[in-house]
Short mmCIF file of C-alpha atoms in Angstrom, two decimals:
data_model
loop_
_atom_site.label_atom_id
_atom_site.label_comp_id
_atom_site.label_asym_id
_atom_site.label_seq_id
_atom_site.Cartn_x
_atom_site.Cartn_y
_atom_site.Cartn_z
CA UNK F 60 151.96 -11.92 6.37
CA UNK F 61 153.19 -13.05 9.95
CA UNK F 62 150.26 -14.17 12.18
CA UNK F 63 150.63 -15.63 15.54
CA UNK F 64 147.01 -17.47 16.06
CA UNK F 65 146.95 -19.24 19.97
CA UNK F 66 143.92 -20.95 21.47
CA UNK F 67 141.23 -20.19 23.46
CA UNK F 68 140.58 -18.98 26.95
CA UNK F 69 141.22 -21.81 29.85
CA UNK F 70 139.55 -22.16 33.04
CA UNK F 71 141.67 -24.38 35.20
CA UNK F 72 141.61 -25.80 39.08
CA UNK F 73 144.81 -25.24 41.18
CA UNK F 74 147.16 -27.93 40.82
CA UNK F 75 146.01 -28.51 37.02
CA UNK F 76 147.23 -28.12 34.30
CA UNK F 77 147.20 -25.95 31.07
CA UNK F 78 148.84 -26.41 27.29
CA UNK F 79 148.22 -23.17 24.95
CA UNK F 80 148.96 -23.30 21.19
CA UNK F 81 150.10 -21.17 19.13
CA UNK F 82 149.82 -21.44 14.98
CA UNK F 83 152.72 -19.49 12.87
CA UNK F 84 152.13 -18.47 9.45
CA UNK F 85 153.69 -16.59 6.91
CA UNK F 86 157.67 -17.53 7.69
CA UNK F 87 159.48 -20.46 8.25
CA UNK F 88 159.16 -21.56 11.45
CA UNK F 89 162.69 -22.61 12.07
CA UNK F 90 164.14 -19.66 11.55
CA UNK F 91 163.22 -18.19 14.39
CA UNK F 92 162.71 -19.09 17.83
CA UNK F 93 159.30 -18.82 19.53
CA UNK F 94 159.18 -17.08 23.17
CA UNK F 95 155.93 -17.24 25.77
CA UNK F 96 155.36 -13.63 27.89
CA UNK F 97 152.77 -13.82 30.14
CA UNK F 98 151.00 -11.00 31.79
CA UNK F 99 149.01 -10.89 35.25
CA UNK F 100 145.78 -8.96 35.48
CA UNK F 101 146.78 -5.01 35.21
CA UNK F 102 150.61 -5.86 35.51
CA UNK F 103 153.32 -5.91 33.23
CA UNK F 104 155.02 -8.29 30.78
CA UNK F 105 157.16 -11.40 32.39
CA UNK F 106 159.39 -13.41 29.81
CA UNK F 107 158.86 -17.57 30.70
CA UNK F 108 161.16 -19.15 28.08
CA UNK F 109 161.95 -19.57 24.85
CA UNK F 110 162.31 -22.11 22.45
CA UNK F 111 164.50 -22.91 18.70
CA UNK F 112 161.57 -23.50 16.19
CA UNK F 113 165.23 -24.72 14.61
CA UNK F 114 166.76 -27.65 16.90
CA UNK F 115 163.98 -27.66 19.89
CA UNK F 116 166.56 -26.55 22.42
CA UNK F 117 165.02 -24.60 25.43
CA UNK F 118 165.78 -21.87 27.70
CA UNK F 119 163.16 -21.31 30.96
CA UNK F 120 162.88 -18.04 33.47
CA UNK F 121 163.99 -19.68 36.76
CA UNK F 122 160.96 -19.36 38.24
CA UNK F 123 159.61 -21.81 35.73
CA UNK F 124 161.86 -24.79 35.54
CA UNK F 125 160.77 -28.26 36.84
CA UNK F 126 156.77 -26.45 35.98
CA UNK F 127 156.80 -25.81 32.37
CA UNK F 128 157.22 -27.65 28.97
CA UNK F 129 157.95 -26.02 25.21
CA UNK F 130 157.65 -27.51 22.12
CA UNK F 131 156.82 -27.31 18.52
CA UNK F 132 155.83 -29.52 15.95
CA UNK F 133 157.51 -28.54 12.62
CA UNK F 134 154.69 -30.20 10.63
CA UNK F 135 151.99 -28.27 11.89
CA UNK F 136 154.13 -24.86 12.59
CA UNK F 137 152.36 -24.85 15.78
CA UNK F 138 154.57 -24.36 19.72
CA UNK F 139 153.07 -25.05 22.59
CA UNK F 140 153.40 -24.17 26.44
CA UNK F 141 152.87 -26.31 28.87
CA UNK F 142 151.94 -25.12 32.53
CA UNK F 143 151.85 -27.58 35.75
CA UNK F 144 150.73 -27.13 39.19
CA UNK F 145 148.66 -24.63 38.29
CA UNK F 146 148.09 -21.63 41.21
CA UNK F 147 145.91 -18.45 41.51
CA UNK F 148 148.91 -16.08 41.06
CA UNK F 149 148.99 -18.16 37.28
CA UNK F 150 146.05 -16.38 36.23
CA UNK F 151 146.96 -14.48 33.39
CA UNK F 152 147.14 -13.70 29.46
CA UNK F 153 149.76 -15.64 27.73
CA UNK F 154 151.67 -14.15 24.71
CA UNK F 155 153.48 -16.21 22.34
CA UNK F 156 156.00 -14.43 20.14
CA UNK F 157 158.35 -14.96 17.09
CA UNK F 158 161.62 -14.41 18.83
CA UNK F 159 164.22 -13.17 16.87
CA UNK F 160 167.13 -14.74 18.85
CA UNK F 161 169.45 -17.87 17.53
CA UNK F 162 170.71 -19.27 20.50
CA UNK F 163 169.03 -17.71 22.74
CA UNK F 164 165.99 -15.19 23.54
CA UNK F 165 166.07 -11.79 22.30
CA UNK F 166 163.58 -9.74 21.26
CA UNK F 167 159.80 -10.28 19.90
CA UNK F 168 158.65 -8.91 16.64
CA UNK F 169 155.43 -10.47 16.31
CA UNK F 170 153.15 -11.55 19.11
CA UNK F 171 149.61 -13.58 19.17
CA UNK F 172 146.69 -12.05 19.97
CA UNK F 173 147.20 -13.43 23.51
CA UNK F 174 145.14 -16.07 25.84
CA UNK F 175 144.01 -15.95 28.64
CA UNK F 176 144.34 -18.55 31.48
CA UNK F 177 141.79 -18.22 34.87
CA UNK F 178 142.70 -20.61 37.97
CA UNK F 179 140.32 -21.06 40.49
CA UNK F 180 138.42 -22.93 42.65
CA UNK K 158 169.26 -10.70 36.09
CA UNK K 159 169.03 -7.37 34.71
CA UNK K 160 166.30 -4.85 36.09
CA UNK K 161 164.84 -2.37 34.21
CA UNK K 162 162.99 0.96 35.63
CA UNK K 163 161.12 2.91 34.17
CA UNK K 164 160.08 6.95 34.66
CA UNK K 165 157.75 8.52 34.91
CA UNK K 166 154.90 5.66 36.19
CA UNK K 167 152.40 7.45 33.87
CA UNK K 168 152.54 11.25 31.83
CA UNK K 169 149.95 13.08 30.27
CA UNK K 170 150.99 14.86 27.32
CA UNK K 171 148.69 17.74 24.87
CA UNK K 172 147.71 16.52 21.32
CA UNK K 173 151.18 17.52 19.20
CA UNK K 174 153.41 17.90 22.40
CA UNK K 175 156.43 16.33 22.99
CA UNK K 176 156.68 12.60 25.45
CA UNK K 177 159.44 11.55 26.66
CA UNK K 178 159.58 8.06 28.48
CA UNK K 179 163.28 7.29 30.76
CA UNK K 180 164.56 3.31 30.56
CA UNK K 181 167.53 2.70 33.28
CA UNK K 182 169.53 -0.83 33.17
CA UNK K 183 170.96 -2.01 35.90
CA UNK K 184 174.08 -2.84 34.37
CA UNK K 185 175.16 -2.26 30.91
CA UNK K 186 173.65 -3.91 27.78
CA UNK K 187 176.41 -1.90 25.49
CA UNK K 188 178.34 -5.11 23.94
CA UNK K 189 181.59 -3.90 23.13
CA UNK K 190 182.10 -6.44 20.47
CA UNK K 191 179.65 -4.95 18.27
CA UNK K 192 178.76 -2.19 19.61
CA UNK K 193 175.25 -2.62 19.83
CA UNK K 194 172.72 -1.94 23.13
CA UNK K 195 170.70 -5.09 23.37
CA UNK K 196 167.03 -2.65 24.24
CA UNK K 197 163.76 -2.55 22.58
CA UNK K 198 160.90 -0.74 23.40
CA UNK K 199 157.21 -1.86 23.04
CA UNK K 200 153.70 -0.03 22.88
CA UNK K 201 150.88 -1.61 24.32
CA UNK K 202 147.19 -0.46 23.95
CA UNK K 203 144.61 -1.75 26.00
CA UNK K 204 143.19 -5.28 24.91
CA UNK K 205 145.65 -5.84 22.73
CA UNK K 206 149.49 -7.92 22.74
CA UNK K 207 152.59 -5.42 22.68
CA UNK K 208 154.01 -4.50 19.42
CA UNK K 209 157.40 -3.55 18.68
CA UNK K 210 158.63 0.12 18.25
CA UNK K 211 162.03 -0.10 18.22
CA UNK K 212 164.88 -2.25 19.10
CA UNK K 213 168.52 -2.15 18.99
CA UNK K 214 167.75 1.43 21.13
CA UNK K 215 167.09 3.32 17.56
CA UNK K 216 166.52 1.26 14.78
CA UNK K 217 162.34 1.88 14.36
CA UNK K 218 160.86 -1.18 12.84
CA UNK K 219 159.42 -0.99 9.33
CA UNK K 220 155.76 1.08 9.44
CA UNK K 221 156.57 2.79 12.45
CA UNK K 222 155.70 6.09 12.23
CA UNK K 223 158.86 8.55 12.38
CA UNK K 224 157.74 10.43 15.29
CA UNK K 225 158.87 7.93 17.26
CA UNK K 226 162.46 7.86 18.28
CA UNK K 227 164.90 6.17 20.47
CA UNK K 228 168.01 7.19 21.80
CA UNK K 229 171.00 6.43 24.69
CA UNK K 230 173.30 4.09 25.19
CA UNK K 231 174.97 1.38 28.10
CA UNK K 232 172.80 1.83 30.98
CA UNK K 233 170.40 5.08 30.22
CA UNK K 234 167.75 5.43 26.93
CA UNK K 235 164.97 7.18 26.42
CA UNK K 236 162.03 6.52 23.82
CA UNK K 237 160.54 10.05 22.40
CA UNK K 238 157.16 11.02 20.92
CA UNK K 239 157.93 14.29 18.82
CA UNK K 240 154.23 15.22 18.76
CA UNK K 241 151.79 12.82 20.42
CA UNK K 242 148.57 11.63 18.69
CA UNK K 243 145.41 10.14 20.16
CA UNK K 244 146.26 7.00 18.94
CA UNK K 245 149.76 6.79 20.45
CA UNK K 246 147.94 6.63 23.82
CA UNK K 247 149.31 3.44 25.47
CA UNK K 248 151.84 1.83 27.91
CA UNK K 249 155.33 1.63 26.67
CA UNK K 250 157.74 -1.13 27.82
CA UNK K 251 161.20 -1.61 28.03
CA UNK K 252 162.98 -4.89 27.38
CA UNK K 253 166.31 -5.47 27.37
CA UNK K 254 168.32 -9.19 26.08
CA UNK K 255 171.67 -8.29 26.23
CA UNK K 256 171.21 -11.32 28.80
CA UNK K 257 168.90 -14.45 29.56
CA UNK K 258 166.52 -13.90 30.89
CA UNK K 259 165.19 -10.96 29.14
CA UNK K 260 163.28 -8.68 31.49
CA UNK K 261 161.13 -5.77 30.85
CA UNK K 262 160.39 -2.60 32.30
CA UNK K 263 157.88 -2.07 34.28
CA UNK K 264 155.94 0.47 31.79
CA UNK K 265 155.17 3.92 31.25
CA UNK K 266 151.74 4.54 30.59
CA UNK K 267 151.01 7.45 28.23
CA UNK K 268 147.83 9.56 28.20
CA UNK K 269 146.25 12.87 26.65
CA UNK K 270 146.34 15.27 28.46
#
């Protein structure tokens, strides 16, 4: 079956900065894309970007560029997010998702169990 | 982008009644070409990640259970509960990617009442 395994909970000082996994099993990675949602404390759902498990090409939420990284490595079917210049209003749990855009982000049909990144002082 | 609202915030519905959660666009996501609505909804319980419900506006994914429904079109959808169970309680999302980037809604959160 599909499983979405990420890392562990993070701790991080502002202006750090954070990488989550996240393990796919059960399809082939590259034919889908892989999408990160993050969600604040008691708020709702915020899309960051998305990435082709297929030819690596990205696509970040505006507020993101120039601050965050995506990748995956094929030969471990793992993505990653990477998260710079870490700040308070980062604190959150961070969703990755098997996104079932081509080109582009669409929608998310199955998600991992979530982790959850804390920055403070 | 696209915004997405949501009504009611929150509704508290009896065991077997009826829930009815609004989604508004704020411009179409009806692509002509196809003539699909680019809009999925999501259910959320507490602790855990969203799962999908429905997307295309009314095609349920496989093992949801047929009391959920989804209906509209362009810029208006709704997501019905025919008869609410305990375990449906949740928040329901939104989400639409007829463009990048996809945004959701801002939830509904569902209760017994």
């Amino acid at each position: 079956q599909v499983q979405l395994v990420q890392s562990g909970a993070e701790v991080k000082k502002p202006g750090a900065s954070v990488k989550v996994s996240c393990k796919a099993s059960g399809y082939t990675l590259t034919s889908y894309g892989i999408s990160w949602v993050r969600q604040a404390p008691g708020q709702g759902l915020e899309w960051m970007g998305w990435i082709s498990a297929y030819n690596g090409n990205t696509n970040h939420a505006q507020k993101f560029q120039g601050r965050v990284t995506m990748t995956t490595d094929t030969s471990t079917t793992t993505a990653y997010m990477e998260l710079r210049s870490l700040r308070s209003d980062d604190t959150a749990v961070y969703y990755c998702a098997r996104d079932l855009g081509y080109i582009s982000s669409w929608y998310f049909d199955y998600w991992g169990q979530g982790t959850l990144v804390t920055v403070s002082s | 982008d696209i915004v997405m609202t949501q009504s009611p915030d929150s509704l508290a519905v009896s065991l077997g009644e009826r829930a009815t959660i609004n989604c508004k666009s704020s411009q179409s996501v009806l692509y002509s070409s196809n003539n699909k609505n680019y809009l999925a909804w999501y259910q959320q319980k507490p602790g855990q990640p969203p799962k999908l419900l429905i997307s295309w506006a009314s095609t349920r994914e496989s093992g949801v259970p047929d009391r959920f429904s989804g209906s509209g079109s362009g810029t208006d959808f709704t997501l019905t509960v025919s008869s609410l169970q305990a375990e449906d309680v949740a928040v329901y999302y939104c989400q639409q990617y007829y463009t990048t980037p996809p945004t959701f809604g801002p939830g509904t959160k569902v209760d017994i009442k």
